[in-house]
Amino acid sequence: MLITQKLWENNSDIALLSLKTKFVQGIKTGKLPKTKFQEYVAQDSFFLDSFAKAYKLAINKSTSERSKEILLKLLQGVKDELVLHETYSENWGINLQEHKIKISTKKYTDFLEDISLNCSYIYILCAMTPCMRLYAWLGKKLERDVKDNPYKEWINTYSDYDFEKLANSLENLIDTNGKLNIQKANNIYKEAMTLEFEFFQSYSDF
């Protein structure tokens, strides 16, 4: 079994908790209050910015030119997503300048910053991969006929094969790196998954 498969299976119970949150189920049914989705989207910009910084540090710490090349493409993808996020926010009537980072968001961004500054390149990826894999998994779980769902764009984005490929790219970098302590990797992976669950849970009070 590949390392990332083992990491995912070890923490699949947390993924199920995320799936069962009222926030995610509200997206699935289309019944999530618009205000909750607006709050979520505003906070997502802080996540994207944190990811961009983590990618930069991972690139600087990587000793493999092939890994750097892959990470540079992923970093560019995040930069492009940040630009698109502004348009997406405008479409949902969200002024990003009016929002400050919330506790559940900051817990994750602080965690990612700590790992990025103090750990090696491979463990930075172990902190980032759970988010990518979880969103791809949730997208597939929610995928269905979403024609009349106001959140169909969100569902389509994360169920799309292109997003699956992004998650695979990060996982492949971990799976092909031999210098990894599996227990440390699992601890980091688990913390990231837990923080994602807590993030979704913070928008489930309706």
Coordinates of N, CA and C in Angstrom, one line a residue, residues 24-185:
V24 N -21.3 20.7 5.1 CA -21.1 19.9 3.9 C -22.5 19.3 3.4
Q25 N -23.3 18.8 4.3 CA -24.6 18.3 3.9 C -25.5 19.4 3.4
G26 N -25.3 20.6 3.9 CA -26.1 21.7 3.4 C -25.7 22.1 2.0
I27 N -24.4 21.9 1.6 CA -24.0 22.2 0.2 C -24.6 21.1 -0.6
K28 N -24.6 19.9 -0.2 CA -25.1 18.7 -0.9 C -26.6 18.9 -1.3
T29 N -27.4 19.4 -0.3 CA -28.8 19.5 -0.5 C -29.1 20.9 -1.1
G30 N -28.2 21.8 -1.0 CA -28.5 23.2 -1.5 C -29.2 24.0 -0.4
K31 N -29.3 23.5 0.8 CA -30.1 24.2 1.8 C -29.2 25.0 2.8
L32 N -27.9 25.0 2.5 CA -27.0 25.8 3.4 C -27.3 27.2 3.2
P33 N -27.5 27.9 4.4 CA -27.8 29.4 4.3 C -26.8 30.1 3.5
K34 N -27.2 31.0 2.7 CA -26.2 31.8 1.8 C -25.2 32.5 2.7
T35 N -25.6 33.0 3.8 CA -24.7 33.8 4.7 C -23.5 32.9 5.2
K36 N -23.8 31.6 5.4 CA -22.8 30.7 5.9 C -21.8 30.4 4.8
F37 N -22.3 30.3 3.6 CA -21.4 30.0 2.4 C -20.6 31.3 2.2
Q38 N -21.1 32.4 2.3 CA -20.4 33.7 2.1 C -19.2 33.8 3.1
E39 N -19.5 33.5 4.4 CA -18.5 33.5 5.4 C -17.4 32.5 5.1
Y40 N -17.8 31.3 4.6 CA -16.8 30.3 4.3 C -15.9 30.7 3.1
V41 N -16.5 31.3 2.1 CA -15.8 31.7 0.9 C -14.8 32.8 1.3
A42 N -15.2 33.7 2.2 CA -14.3 34.8 2.6 C -13.1 34.2 3.3
Q43 N -13.3 33.2 4.2 CA -12.2 32.6 4.9 C -11.3 31.8 4.0
D44 N -11.9 31.3 3.0 CA -11.1 30.4 2.1 C -9.9 31.2 1.4
S45 N -10.1 32.5 1.3 CA -9.0 33.3 0.7 C -7.8 33.2 1.6
F46 N -8.0 33.1 3.0 CA -6.9 33.0 3.9 C -6.2 31.7 3.8
F47 N -7.0 30.6 3.5 CA -6.4 29.3 3.3 C -5.5 29.3 2.0
L48 N -6.0 29.9 0.9 CA -5.3 29.9 -0.3 C -4.0 30.6 -0.2
D49 N -4.0 31.8 0.5 CA -2.8 32.5 0.8 C -1.8 31.7 1.6
S50 N -2.3 31.0 2.6 CA -1.4 30.1 3.4 C -0.8 29.0 2.6
F51 N -1.6 28.4 1.7 CA -1.1 27.4 0.8 C 0.0 27.9 -0.1
A52 N -0.2 29.1 -0.7 CA 0.8 29.7 -1.5 C 2.2 29.8 -0.8
K53 N 2.1 30.3 0.4 CA 3.3 30.5 1.2 C 4.0 29.1 1.5
A54 N 3.2 28.1 1.8 CA 3.7 26.8 2.1 C 4.4 26.2 0.9
Y55 N 3.8 26.4 -0.3 CA 4.4 25.9 -1.5 C 5.7 26.5 -1.7
K56 N 5.8 27.8 -1.5 CA 7.1 28.5 -1.7 C 8.2 28.0 -0.8
L57 N 7.8 27.7 0.5 CA 8.8 27.2 1.4 C 9.2 25.7 1.1
A58 N 8.2 25.0 0.6 CA 8.5 23.6 0.2 C 9.4 23.6 -1.0
I59 N 9.2 24.5 -1.9 CA 10.1 24.6 -3.1 C 11.5 25.0 -2.7
N60 N 11.7 25.9 -1.8 CA 13.0 26.3 -1.3 C 13.7 25.2 -0.5
K61 N 12.9 24.3 0.1 CA 13.5 23.2 0.9 C 13.8 21.9 0.1
S62 N 13.1 21.8 -1.1 CA 13.3 20.6 -1.9 C 14.6 20.6 -2.5
T63 N 15.2 19.4 -2.6 CA 16.5 19.2 -3.3 C 16.4 18.6 -4.6
S64 N 15.2 18.3 -5.0 CA 14.9 17.6 -6.3 C 14.4 18.6 -7.3
E65 N 15.0 18.7 -8.4 CA 14.6 19.6 -9.5 C 13.2 19.2 -10.0
R66 N 13.0 17.9 -10.1 CA 11.7 17.4 -10.6 C 10.6 17.8 -9.6
S67 N 10.8 17.7 -8.3 CA 9.8 18.1 -7.3 C 9.6 19.6 -7.3
K68 N 10.6 20.4 -7.5 CA 10.5 21.8 -7.6 C 9.6 22.2 -8.8
E69 N 9.8 21.5 -9.9 CA 9.1 21.8 -11.1 C 7.6 21.5 -10.9
I70 N 7.3 20.4 -10.2 CA 5.9 20.1 -9.9 C 5.2 21.1 -9.0
L71 N 6.0 21.4 -7.9 CA 5.5 22.3 -6.9 C 5.3 23.8 -7.5
L72 N 6.2 24.2 -8.4 CA 6.0 25.5 -9.0 C 4.7 25.5 -9.8
K73 N 4.3 24.4 -10.5 CA 3.1 24.4 -11.2 C 1.9 24.5 -10.3
L74 N 2.0 23.7 -9.1 CA 0.9 23.8 -8.1 C 0.8 25.2 -7.5
L75 N 2.0 25.8 -7.3 CA 1.9 27.2 -6.8 C 1.3 28.1 -7.7
Q76 N 1.5 28.0 -9.0 CA 0.9 28.8 -10.0 C -0.6 28.6 -10.0
G77 N -1.0 27.4 -9.8 CA -2.4 27.0 -9.7 C -3.1 27.8 -8.6
V78 N -2.4 27.8 -7.4 CA -3.0 28.5 -6.3 C -3.1 30.0 -6.6
K79 N -2.0 30.6 -7.2 CA -2.1 32.0 -7.6 C -3.2 32.3 -8.5
D80 N -3.4 31.4 -9.5 CA -4.5 31.6 -10.4 C -5.9 31.5 -9.7
E81 N -5.9 30.6 -8.7 CA -7.2 30.4 -8.0 C -7.5 31.6 -7.1
L82 N -6.4 32.3 -6.6 CA -6.6 33.5 -5.8 C -7.3 34.6 -6.6
V83 N -6.8 34.7 -7.9 CA -7.4 35.7 -8.8 C -8.9 35.4 -9.1
L84 N -9.1 34.1 -9.4 CA -10.5 33.7 -9.7 C -11.4 33.8 -8.4
H85 N -10.8 33.6 -7.2 CA -11.5 33.7 -6.0 C -12.1 35.1 -5.8
E86 N -11.4 36.1 -6.3 CA -11.9 37.5 -6.1 C -13.2 37.6 -7.0
T87 N -13.2 37.1 -8.2 CA -14.4 37.2 -9.0 C -15.5 36.3 -8.4
Y88 N -15.2 35.2 -7.9 CA -16.1 34.3 -7.3 C -16.8 35.0 -6.1
S89 N -16.0 35.7 -5.3 CA -16.5 36.4 -4.2 C -17.4 37.5 -4.6
E90 N -17.1 38.2 -5.7 CA -17.9 39.3 -6.2 C -19.3 38.8 -6.6
N91 N -19.3 37.6 -7.2 CA -20.5 37.0 -7.7 C -21.4 36.6 -6.5
W92 N -20.8 36.3 -5.4 CA -21.6 36.0 -4.2 C -21.8 37.2 -3.3
G93 N -21.5 38.3 -3.7 CA -21.7 39.5 -2.9 C -20.8 39.6 -1.7
I94 N -19.6 39.2 -1.8 CA -18.7 39.2 -0.7 C -17.6 40.2 -0.9
N95 N -17.4 41.1 0.1 CA -16.3 42.0 0.1 C -15.2 41.5 0.9
L96 N -14.2 40.9 0.3 CA -13.1 40.3 1.1 C -12.4 41.2 2.0
Q97 N -12.4 42.5 1.7 CA -11.7 43.5 2.5 C -12.4 43.7 3.9
E98 N -13.6 43.3 4.0 CA -14.4 43.5 5.2 C -14.2 42.3 6.2
H99 N -13.6 41.3 5.7 CA -13.5 40.1 6.6 C -12.1 39.9 7.2
K100 N -12.1 39.5 8.4 CA -10.8 39.2 9.1 C -10.8 37.7 9.4
I101 N -9.6 37.2 9.5 CA -9.4 35.8 9.7 C -10.1 35.3 11.0
K102 N -10.8 34.2 11.0 CA -11.5 33.7 12.1 C -10.7 32.6 12.8
I103 N -11.1 32.2 14.0 CA -10.3 31.3 14.9 C -10.1 30.0 14.2
S104 N -11.1 29.4 13.6 CA -11.0 28.1 13.0 C -10.1 28.1 11.8
T105 N -10.1 29.2 11.1 CA -9.2 29.4 9.9 C -7.7 29.6 10.4
K106 N -7.6 30.4 11.4 CA -6.2 30.7 11.9 C -5.5 29.5 12.5
K107 N -6.3 28.6 13.1 CA -5.7 27.4 13.7 C -5.0 26.6 12.6
Y108 N -5.7 26.5 11.4 CA -5.1 25.8 10.3 C -3.9 26.5 9.7
T109 N -4.1 27.8 9.5 CA -3.0 28.6 8.8 C -1.8 28.7 9.7
D110 N -2.0 28.8 11.0 CA -0.9 28.8 12.0 C -0.2 27.4 12.0
F111 N -1.0 26.4 11.9 CA -0.4 25.0 11.9 C 0.4 24.8 10.6
L112 N -0.1 25.2 9.5 CA 0.7 25.1 8.2 C 1.9 25.9 8.2
E113 N 1.8 27.1 8.8 CA 3.0 28.0 8.9 C 4.1 27.3 9.8
D114 N 3.7 26.8 10.9 CA 4.6 26.2 11.8 C 5.3 25.0 11.2
I115 N 4.6 24.1 10.5 CA 5.2 23.0 9.8 C 6.1 23.5 8.7
S116 N 5.7 24.5 7.9 CA 6.5 25.0 6.8 C 7.8 25.6 7.2
L117 N 7.8 26.2 8.4 CA 9.0 26.9 8.8 C 9.9 25.9 9.5
N118 N 9.4 24.9 10.2 CA 10.2 24.1 11.1 C 10.4 22.7 10.7
C119 N 9.8 22.2 9.6 CA 9.9 20.9 9.2 C 10.5 20.8 7.7
S120 N 10.9 19.6 7.4 CA 11.5 19.5 6.0 C 10.4 19.5 5.0
Y121 N 10.8 19.5 3.7 CA 9.9 19.7 2.6 C 8.8 18.6 2.6
I122 N 9.2 17.3 2.9 CA 8.2 16.2 2.8 C 7.1 16.4 3.8
Y123 N 7.4 16.9 5.0 CA 6.4 17.0 6.0 C 5.5 18.2 5.7
I124 N 6.0 19.2 5.0 CA 5.1 20.3 4.5 C 4.0 19.7 3.6
L125 N 4.4 18.8 2.7 CA 3.5 18.2 1.8 C 2.5 17.3 2.6
C126 N 2.9 16.7 3.7 CA 2.0 15.9 4.5 C 1.0 16.8 5.3
A127 N 1.3 18.0 5.4 CA 0.3 19.0 6.0 C -0.6 19.5 5.0
M128 N -0.2 19.6 3.7 CA -1.1 20.1 2.7 C -1.9 19.1 2.0
T129 N -1.4 17.9 1.8 CA -2.1 16.9 1.1 C -3.5 16.6 1.6
P130 N -3.7 16.5 3.0 CA -5.0 16.1 3.5 C -6.1 17.0 3.0
C131 N -5.8 18.3 2.9 CA -6.8 19.3 2.4 C -7.2 19.0 1.0
M132 N -6.2 18.8 0.2 CA -6.5 18.5 -1.3 C -7.3 17.2 -1.4
R133 N -6.8 16.1 -0.7 CA -7.5 14.8 -0.8 C -8.9 14.9 -0.3
L134 N -9.1 15.6 0.9 CA -10.4 15.6 1.5 C -11.4 16.3 0.5
Y135 N -11.0 17.5 0.0 CA -11.9 18.2 -0.9 C -12.2 17.4 -2.2
A136 N -11.2 16.7 -2.7 CA -11.5 15.8 -3.9 C -12.5 14.7 -3.5
W137 N -12.3 14.1 -2.3 CA -13.2 13.1 -1.8 C -14.6 13.6 -1.6
L138 N -14.7 14.7 -1.0 CA -16.0 15.3 -0.7 C -16.7 15.7 -2.0
G139 N -16.0 16.2 -3.0 CA -16.6 16.5 -4.3 C -17.2 15.3 -4.9
K140 N -16.5 14.2 -4.8 CA -17.0 12.9 -5.4 C -18.2 12.4 -4.6
K141 N -18.2 12.6 -3.3 CA -19.3 12.1 -2.5 C -20.6 13.0 -2.7
L142 N -20.4 14.2 -3.1 CA -21.5 15.1 -3.3 C -22.0 15.2 -4.7
E143 N -21.2 14.6 -5.6 CA -21.4 14.7 -7.0 C -22.7 13.9 -7.4
R144 N -23.6 14.6 -8.1 CA -24.9 14.0 -8.5 C -25.5 15.0 -9.5
D145 N -26.8 14.9 -9.7 CA -27.5 15.9 -10.5 C -27.7 17.2 -9.7
V146 N -26.8 18.1 -10.0 CA -26.9 19.4 -9.1 C -27.4 20.6 -9.9
K147 N -28.2 20.3 -10.9 CA -28.7 21.4 -11.8 C -29.3 22.5 -11.1
D148 N -30.1 22.2 -10.1 CA -30.8 23.3 -9.4 C -30.2 23.6 -8.0
N149 N -29.0 23.1 -7.8 CA -28.3 23.4 -6.5 C -27.5 24.7 -6.6
P150 N -27.7 25.7 -5.7 CA -27.0 26.9 -5.8 C -25.5 26.8 -5.6
Y151 N -25.1 25.6 -5.1 CA -23.7 25.4 -4.8 C -23.1 24.4 -5.8
K152 N -23.7 24.2 -6.9 CA -23.3 23.3 -7.9 C -21.8 23.6 -8.4
E153 N -21.5 24.9 -8.5 CA -20.1 25.2 -9.0 C -19.1 24.7 -8.0
W154 N -19.3 24.8 -6.7 CA -18.4 24.3 -5.7 C -18.3 22.8 -5.8
I155 N -19.4 22.1 -5.9 CA -19.4 20.6 -6.1 C -18.7 20.2 -7.3
N156 N -19.0 20.9 -8.4 CA -18.3 20.6 -9.7 C -16.8 20.8 -9.7
T157 N -16.4 21.9 -9.0 CA -15.0 22.2 -8.9 C -14.2 21.0 -8.3
Y158 N -14.7 20.6 -7.1 CA -13.9 19.6 -6.4 C -14.2 18.1 -6.8
S159 N -15.2 17.9 -7.6 CA -15.4 16.6 -8.1 C -14.8 16.4 -9.5
D160 N -14.3 17.5 -10.0 CA -13.6 17.4 -11.4 C -12.3 16.7 -11.4
Y161 N -12.0 16.0 -12.5 CA -10.8 15.2 -12.6 C -9.6 16.1 -12.5
D162 N -9.6 17.4 -12.9 CA -8.5 18.2 -12.8 C -8.1 18.5 -11.4
F163 N -9.0 18.6 -10.5 CA -8.7 18.7 -9.0 C -8.1 17.4 -8.5
E164 N -8.7 16.3 -8.9 CA -8.1 15.0 -8.5 C -6.7 14.9 -8.9
K165 N -6.3 15.4 -10.1 CA -4.9 15.4 -10.5 C -4.0 16.2 -9.6
L166 N -4.5 17.3 -9.1 CA -3.7 18.1 -8.2 C -3.4 17.4 -7.0
A167 N -4.4 16.7 -6.4 CA -4.2 15.9 -5.2 C -3.3 14.8 -5.5
N168 N -3.4 14.2 -6.6 CA -2.5 13.1 -7.0 C -1.0 13.5 -7.1
S169 N -0.8 14.8 -7.6 CA 0.5 15.3 -7.8 C 1.2 15.4 -6.4
L170 N 0.5 15.9 -5.4 CA 1.1 16.0 -4.1 C 1.4 14.7 -3.5
E171 N 0.4 13.8 -3.6 CA 0.5 12.4 -3.1 C 1.7 11.7 -3.7
N172 N 1.9 11.8 -5.0 CA 3.0 11.2 -5.7 C 4.4 11.6 -5.2
L173 N 4.5 12.9 -4.8 CA 5.7 13.4 -4.3 C 6.0 12.8 -2.9
I174 N 5.0 12.6 -2.1 CA 5.2 11.9 -0.8 C 5.6 10.4 -1.0
D175 N 4.8 9.8 -1.9 CA 5.0 8.3 -2.1 C 6.4 7.9 -2.7
T176 N 6.9 8.9 -3.4 CA 8.2 8.6 -4.1 C 9.4 9.1 -3.3
N177 N 9.2 9.6 -2.1 CA 10.2 10.1 -1.2 C 10.5 9.1 -0.1
G178 N 11.7 8.6 0.0 CA 12.0 7.6 0.9 C 12.3 8.1 2.3
K179 N 12.7 9.3 2.5 CA 13.1 9.9 3.8 C 11.9 10.4 4.5
L180 N 11.1 9.5 5.1 CA 9.9 9.9 5.8 C 9.7 9.0 7.0
N181 N 9.4 9.6 8.2 CA 9.0 8.9 9.4 C 7.5 8.8 9.3
I182 N 7.0 7.6 9.2 CA 5.6 7.4 9.0 C 4.7 7.8 10.2
Q183 N 5.2 7.7 11.4 CA 4.5 8.1 12.6 C 4.4 9.7 12.6
K184 N 5.5 10.3 12.3 CA 5.5 11.8 12.2 C 4.6 12.3 11.1
A185 N 4.6 11.6 10.0 CA 3.8 12.0 8.8 C 2.3 11.8 9.2

